[in-house]
Coordinates of C-alpha atoms and ligand atoms in Angstrom, one line a residue:
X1 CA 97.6 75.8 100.5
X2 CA 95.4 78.8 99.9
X3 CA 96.3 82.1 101.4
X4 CA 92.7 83.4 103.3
X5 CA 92.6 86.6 104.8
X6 CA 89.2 87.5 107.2
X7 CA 88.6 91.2 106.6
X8 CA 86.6 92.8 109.5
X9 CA 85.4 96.4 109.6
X10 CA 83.8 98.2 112.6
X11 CA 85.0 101.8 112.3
X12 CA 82.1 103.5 111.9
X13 CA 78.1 102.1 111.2
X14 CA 78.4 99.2 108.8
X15 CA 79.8 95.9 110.7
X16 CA 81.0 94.3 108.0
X17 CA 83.2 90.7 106.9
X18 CA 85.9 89.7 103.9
X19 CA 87.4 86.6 102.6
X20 CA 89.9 86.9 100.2
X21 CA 91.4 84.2 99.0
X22 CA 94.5 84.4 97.3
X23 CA 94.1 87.9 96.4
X24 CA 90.7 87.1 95.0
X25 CA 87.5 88.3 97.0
X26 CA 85.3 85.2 98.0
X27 CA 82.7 87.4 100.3
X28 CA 82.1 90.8 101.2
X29 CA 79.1 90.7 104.0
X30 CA 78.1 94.3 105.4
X31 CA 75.2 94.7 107.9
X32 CA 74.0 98.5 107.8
X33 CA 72.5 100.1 110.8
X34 CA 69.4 101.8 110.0
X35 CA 69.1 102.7 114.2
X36 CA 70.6 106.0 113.2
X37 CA 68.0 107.4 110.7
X38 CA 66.0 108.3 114.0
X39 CA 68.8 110.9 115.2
X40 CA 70.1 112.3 111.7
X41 CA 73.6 111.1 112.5
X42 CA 75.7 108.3 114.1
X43 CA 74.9 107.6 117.7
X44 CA 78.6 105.9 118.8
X45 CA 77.2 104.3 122.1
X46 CA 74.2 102.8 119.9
X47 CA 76.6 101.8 117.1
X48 CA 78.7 99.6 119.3
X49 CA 75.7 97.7 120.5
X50 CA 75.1 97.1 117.2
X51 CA 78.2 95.8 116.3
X52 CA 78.2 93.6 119.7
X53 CA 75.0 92.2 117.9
X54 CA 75.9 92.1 114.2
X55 CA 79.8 90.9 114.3
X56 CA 79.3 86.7 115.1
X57 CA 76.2 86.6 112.5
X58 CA 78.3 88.9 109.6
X59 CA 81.4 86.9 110.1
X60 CA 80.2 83.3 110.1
X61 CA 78.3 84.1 106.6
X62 CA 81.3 85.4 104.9
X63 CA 83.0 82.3 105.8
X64 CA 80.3 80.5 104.6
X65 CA 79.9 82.3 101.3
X66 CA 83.5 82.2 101.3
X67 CA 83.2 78.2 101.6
X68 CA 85.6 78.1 104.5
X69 CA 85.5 76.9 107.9
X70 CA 87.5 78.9 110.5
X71 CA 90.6 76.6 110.5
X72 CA 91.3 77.9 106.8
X73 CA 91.8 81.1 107.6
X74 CA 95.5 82.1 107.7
X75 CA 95.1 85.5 109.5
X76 CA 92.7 88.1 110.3
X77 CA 92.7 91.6 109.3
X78 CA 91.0 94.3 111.1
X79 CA 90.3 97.7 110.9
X80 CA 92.5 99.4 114.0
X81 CA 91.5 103.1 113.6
X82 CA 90.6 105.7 112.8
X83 CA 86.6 105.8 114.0
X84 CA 84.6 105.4 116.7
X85 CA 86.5 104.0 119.5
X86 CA 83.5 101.7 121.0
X87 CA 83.2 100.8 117.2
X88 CA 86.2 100.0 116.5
X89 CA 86.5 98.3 119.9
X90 CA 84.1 95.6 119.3
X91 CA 86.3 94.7 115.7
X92 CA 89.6 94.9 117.3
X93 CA 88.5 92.5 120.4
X94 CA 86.6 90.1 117.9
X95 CA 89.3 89.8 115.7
X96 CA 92.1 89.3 118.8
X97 CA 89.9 86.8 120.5
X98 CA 89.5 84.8 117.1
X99 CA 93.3 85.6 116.9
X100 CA 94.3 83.1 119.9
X101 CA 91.6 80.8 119.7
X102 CA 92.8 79.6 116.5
X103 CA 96.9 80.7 116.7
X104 CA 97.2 82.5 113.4
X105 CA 98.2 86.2 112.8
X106 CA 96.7 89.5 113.4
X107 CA 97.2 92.2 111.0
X108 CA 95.9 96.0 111.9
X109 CA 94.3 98.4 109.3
X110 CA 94.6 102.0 108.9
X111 CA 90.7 102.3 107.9
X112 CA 92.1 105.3 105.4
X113 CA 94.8 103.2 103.7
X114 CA 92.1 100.6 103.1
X115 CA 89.9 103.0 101.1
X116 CA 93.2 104.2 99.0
X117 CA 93.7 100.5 98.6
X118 CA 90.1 99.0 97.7
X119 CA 91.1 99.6 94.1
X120 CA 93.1 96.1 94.6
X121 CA 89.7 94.2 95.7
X122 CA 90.2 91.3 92.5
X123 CA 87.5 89.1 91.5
X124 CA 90.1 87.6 89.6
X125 CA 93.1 87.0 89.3
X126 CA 93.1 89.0 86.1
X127 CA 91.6 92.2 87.0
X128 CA 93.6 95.0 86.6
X129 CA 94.9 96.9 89.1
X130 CA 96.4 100.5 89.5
X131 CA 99.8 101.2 89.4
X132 CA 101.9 102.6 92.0
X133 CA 102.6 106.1 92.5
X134 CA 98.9 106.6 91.9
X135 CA 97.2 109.5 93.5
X136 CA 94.0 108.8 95.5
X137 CA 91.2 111.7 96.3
X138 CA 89.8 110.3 99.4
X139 CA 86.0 111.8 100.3
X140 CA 83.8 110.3 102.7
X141 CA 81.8 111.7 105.9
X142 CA 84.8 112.1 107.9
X143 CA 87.4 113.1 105.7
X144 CA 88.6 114.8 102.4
X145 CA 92.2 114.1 101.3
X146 CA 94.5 114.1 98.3
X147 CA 97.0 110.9 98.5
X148 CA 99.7 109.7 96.6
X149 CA 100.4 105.9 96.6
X150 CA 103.9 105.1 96.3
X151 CA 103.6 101.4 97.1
X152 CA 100.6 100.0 99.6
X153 CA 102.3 101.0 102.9
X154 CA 103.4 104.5 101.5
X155 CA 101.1 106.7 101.6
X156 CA 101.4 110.5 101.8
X157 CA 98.3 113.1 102.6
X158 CA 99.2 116.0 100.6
X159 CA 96.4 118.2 100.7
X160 CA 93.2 117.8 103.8
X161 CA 90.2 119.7 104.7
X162 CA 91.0 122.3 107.0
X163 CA 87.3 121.7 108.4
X164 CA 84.6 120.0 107.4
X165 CA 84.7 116.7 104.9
X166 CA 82.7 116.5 101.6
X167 CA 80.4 114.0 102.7
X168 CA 79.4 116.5 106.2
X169 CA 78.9 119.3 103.2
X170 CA 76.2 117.0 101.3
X171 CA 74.9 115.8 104.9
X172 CA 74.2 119.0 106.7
X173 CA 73.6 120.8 103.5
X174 CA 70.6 117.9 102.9
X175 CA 69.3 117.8 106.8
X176 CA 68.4 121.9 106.4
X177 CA 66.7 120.8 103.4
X178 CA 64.6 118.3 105.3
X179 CA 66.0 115.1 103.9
X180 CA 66.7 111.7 105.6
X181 CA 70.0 110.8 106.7
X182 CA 73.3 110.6 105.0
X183 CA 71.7 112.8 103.1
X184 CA 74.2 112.4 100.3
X185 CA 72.7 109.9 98.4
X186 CA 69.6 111.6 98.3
X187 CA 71.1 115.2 97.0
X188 CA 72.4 112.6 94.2
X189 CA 69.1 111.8 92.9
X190 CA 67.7 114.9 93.3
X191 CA 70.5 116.2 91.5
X192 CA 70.1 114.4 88.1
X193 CA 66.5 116.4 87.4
X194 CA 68.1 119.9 88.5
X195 CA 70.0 123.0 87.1
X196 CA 73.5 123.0 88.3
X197 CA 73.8 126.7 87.2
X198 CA 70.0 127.6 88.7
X199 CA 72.1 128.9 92.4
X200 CA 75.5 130.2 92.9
X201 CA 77.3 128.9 96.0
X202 CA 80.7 130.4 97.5
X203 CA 83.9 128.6 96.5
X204 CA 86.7 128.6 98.9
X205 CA 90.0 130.7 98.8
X206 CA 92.2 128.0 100.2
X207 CA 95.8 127.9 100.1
X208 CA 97.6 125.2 98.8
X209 CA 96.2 121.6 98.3
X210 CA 94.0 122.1 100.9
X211 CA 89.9 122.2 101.4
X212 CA 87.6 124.0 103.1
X213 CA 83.5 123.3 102.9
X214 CA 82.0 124.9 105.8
X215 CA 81.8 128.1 103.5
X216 CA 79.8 126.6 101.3
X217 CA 77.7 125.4 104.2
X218 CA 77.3 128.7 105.3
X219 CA 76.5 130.1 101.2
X220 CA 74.0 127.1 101.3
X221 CA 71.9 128.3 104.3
X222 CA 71.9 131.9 103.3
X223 CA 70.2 130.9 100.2
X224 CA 67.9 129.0 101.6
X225 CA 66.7 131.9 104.4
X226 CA 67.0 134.7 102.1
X227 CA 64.4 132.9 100.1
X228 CA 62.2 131.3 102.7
X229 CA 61.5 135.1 103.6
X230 CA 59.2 135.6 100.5
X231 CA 58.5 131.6 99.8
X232 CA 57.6 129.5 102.4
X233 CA 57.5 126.5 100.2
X234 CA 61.1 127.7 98.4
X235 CA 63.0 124.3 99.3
X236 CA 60.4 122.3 98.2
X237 CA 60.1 124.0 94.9
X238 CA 63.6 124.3 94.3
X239 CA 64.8 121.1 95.8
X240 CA 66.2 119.4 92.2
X241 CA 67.7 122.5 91.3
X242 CA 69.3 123.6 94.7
X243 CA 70.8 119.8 95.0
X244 CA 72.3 120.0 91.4
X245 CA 73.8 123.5 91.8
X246 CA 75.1 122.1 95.8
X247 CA 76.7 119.2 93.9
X248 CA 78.4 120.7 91.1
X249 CA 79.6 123.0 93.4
X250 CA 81.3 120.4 95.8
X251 CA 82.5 118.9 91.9
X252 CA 84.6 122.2 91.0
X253 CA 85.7 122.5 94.8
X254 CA 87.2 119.0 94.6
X255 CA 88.4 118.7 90.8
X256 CA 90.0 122.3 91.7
X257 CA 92.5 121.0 94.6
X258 CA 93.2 117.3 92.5
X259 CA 94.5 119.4 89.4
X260 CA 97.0 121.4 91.2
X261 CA 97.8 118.1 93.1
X262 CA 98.5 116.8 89.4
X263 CA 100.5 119.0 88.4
X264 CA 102.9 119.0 91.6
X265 CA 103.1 114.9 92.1
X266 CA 102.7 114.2 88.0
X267 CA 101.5 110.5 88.4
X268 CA 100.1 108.4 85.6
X269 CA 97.2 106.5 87.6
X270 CA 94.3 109.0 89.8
X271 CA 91.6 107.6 91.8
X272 CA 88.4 107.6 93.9
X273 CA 87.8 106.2 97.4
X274 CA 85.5 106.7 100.1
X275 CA 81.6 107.0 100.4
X276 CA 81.1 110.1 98.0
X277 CA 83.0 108.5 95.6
X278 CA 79.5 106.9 94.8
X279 CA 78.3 110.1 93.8
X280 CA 77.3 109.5 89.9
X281 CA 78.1 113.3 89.1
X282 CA 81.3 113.5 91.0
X283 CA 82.1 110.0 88.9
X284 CA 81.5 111.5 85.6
X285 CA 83.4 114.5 86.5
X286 CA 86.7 112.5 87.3
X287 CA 86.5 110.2 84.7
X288 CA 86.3 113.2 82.7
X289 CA 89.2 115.2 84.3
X290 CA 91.3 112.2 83.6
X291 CA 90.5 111.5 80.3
X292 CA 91.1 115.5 79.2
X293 CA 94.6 115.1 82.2
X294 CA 95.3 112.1 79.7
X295 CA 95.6 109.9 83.2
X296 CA 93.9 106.7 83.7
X297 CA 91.1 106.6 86.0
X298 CA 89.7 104.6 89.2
X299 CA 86.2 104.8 89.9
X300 CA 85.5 101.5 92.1
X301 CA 82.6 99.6 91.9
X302 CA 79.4 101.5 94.7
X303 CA 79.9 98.4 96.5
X304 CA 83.6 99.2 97.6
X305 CA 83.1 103.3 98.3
X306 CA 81.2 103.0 101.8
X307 CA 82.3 101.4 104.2
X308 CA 83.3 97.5 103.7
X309 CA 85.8 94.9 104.8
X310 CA 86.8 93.8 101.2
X311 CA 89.1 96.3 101.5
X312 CA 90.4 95.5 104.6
X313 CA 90.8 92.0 104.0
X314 CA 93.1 93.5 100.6
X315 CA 95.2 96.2 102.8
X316 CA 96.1 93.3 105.0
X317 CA 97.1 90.7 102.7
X318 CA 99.9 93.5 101.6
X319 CA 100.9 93.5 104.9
X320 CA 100.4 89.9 105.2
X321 CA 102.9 89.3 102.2
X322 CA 104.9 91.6 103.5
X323 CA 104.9 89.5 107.2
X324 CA 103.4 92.6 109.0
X325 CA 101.8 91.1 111.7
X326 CA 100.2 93.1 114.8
X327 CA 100.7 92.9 118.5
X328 CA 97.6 91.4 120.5
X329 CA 98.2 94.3 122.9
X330 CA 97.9 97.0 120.2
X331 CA 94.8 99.2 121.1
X332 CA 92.6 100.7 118.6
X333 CA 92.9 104.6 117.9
X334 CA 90.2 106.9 116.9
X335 CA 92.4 109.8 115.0
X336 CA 95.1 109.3 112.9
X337 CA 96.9 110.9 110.0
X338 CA 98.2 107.9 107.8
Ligands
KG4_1 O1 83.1 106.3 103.6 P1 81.8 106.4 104.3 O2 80.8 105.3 104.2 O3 82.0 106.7 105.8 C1 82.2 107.8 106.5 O4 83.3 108.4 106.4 O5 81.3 108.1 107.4 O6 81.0 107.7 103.7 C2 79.8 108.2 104.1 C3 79.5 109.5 103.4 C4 78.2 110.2 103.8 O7 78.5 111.5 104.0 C5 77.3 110.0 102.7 O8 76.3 111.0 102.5 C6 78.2 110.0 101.5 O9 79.3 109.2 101.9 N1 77.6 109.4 100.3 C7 77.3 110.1 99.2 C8 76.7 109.2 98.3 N2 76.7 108.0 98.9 C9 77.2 108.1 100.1 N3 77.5 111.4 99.0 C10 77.0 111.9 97.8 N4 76.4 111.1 96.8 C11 76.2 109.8 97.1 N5 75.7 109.0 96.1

């Protein structure tokens, strides 16, 4: 009988559903919740409603993309923390109450081990894989990191931001410039028909593995209202060029930190994970760093960076392997290291 893990994700915005199926992903459903755009950030109370209304809808298609009915699935895999708490409230509960109503196990996910670990979301059985110790640069709206994988429940943070996370640098940095919400994605299109060397913003002085962005943040802004002073219309002049400079800045920031990392924990394999890891600049510039490092590289498909319960569903098959199983009276948590 077929091994098949339901994957659900509720850490954050995105309510999303998994089936894998014997280590193979059968469906990968993610509802996105545009209610935020309004407020230029996450509103938690508004993003639990919204998973209250999304989860029964999301989960019964991935079972039915999946082509199962809910007495195939052999356990259930949920994202436990870190997040929002009323988020990741509405997941955990779902996933406990589907728990006893059908008797099989629960397995809890460390939302950050999941994006180390959605290199090992196979279509097939063939795909390759990376290979453990493998070190993982971990940059999404919440956090910034520098991992090393030694096997998928051994995971070691060895360099962090100090304050705020790459994705809040391309986010706040966008919202002064008067773009939508994450912003990221649209400094990455603005970026491709811009000068990266037209501005120069402050790097940080950091010791360590560690990051800092706020400075650059704060470099950002003074550019902008030095300039404003004599051009009104500065940002909207400049906007291609002041995105491409902002981004290639965040670039050297990062690739700065993950070559010292190199050299202190020499691994073979380096990756990408978490929702800037979509950014097509900073994808070219790792795949690049590894190929003159002579390391291998993982750049996951867009579809696995944000967030998604494929990779949930594949951290707790590990742990379902592995017999890992989670207490029904295990609460979710909204911080954690890893
Ligand atoms: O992992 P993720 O979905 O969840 C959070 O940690 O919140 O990451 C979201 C972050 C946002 O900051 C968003 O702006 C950023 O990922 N992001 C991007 C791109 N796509 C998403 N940043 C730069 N370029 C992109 N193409």
């Amino acid at each position: 009988m077929s091994v098949n893990i339901l994957g659900i994700e509720s850490s954050c915005d995105d309510t999303s559903a998994a089936v894998i199926s014997d280590g193979c992903l059968k469906s990968n459903i993610i509802a996105s919740q545009k209610v935020h755009e309004a407020y230029g950030g996450v509103v938690p109370e508004l993003a639990s409603r919204a998973h209250q209304q999304n989860i029964v809808p999301v989960v019964s298609e991935a079972l039915r993309q999946a082509g199962i009915g809910m007495s195939d699935i052999s356990a259930i895999a949920f994202t436990r923390g870190p997040g929002l708490l009323g988020s990741l409230l509405v997941g955990t509960s779902f996933a406990k109450g589907m728990s006893i109503g059908l008797n099989i196990p629960l397995v809890d996910v460390n939302h950050l081990h999941a994006h180390v670990l959605s290199h090992f979301v196979r279509k097939s059985p063939d795909d390759e894989v990376p290979e453990f110790p493998f070190m993982c640069l971990l940059i999404s709206g919440g956090n910034s990191q520098i991992v090393v994988a030694s096997s998928p429940s051994d995971m070691r943070i060895v360099g962090k931001t100090i304050d705020d996370a790459a994705g809040e640098a391309f986010d706040k940095c966008a919202k002064v410039m008067g773009l939508p919400y994450p912003g990221g994605p649209h400094i990455d299109r603005l970026a491709s028909a811009g000068n990266p060397k037209a501005f120069r913003f402050s790097k940080p002085h950091i010791p360590e593995l560690d990051y800092s962005f706020s400075g650059l943040k704060t470099s950002f802004l003074y550019t902008l209202r030095d300039n404003l002073k004599d051009n009104p219309s500065f940002i909207e002049d400049n906007k291609e060029d002041l995105a491409a400079s902002l981004q290639s800045t965040i670039i050297d920031i990062l690739l700065d930190k993950l070559s010292k990392a190199l050299d202190r924990y020499p691994v073979e394999h380096v990756a990408i994970g978490g929702g800037v890891s979509a950014n097509s600049g900073v994808r070219n510039a790792v795949d690049e760093f590894c190929r003159r490092k002579g390391v291998k590289a993982w750049i996951p498909e867009r579809a696995f960076t944000t967030d998604n319960a494929a990779m949930v569903a594949a951290a707790g098959y590990f742990k379902y392997l592995d017999k890992k199983f989670c207490d029904l009276s295990l609460p979710p948590y909204s911080r954690v290291s890893m």
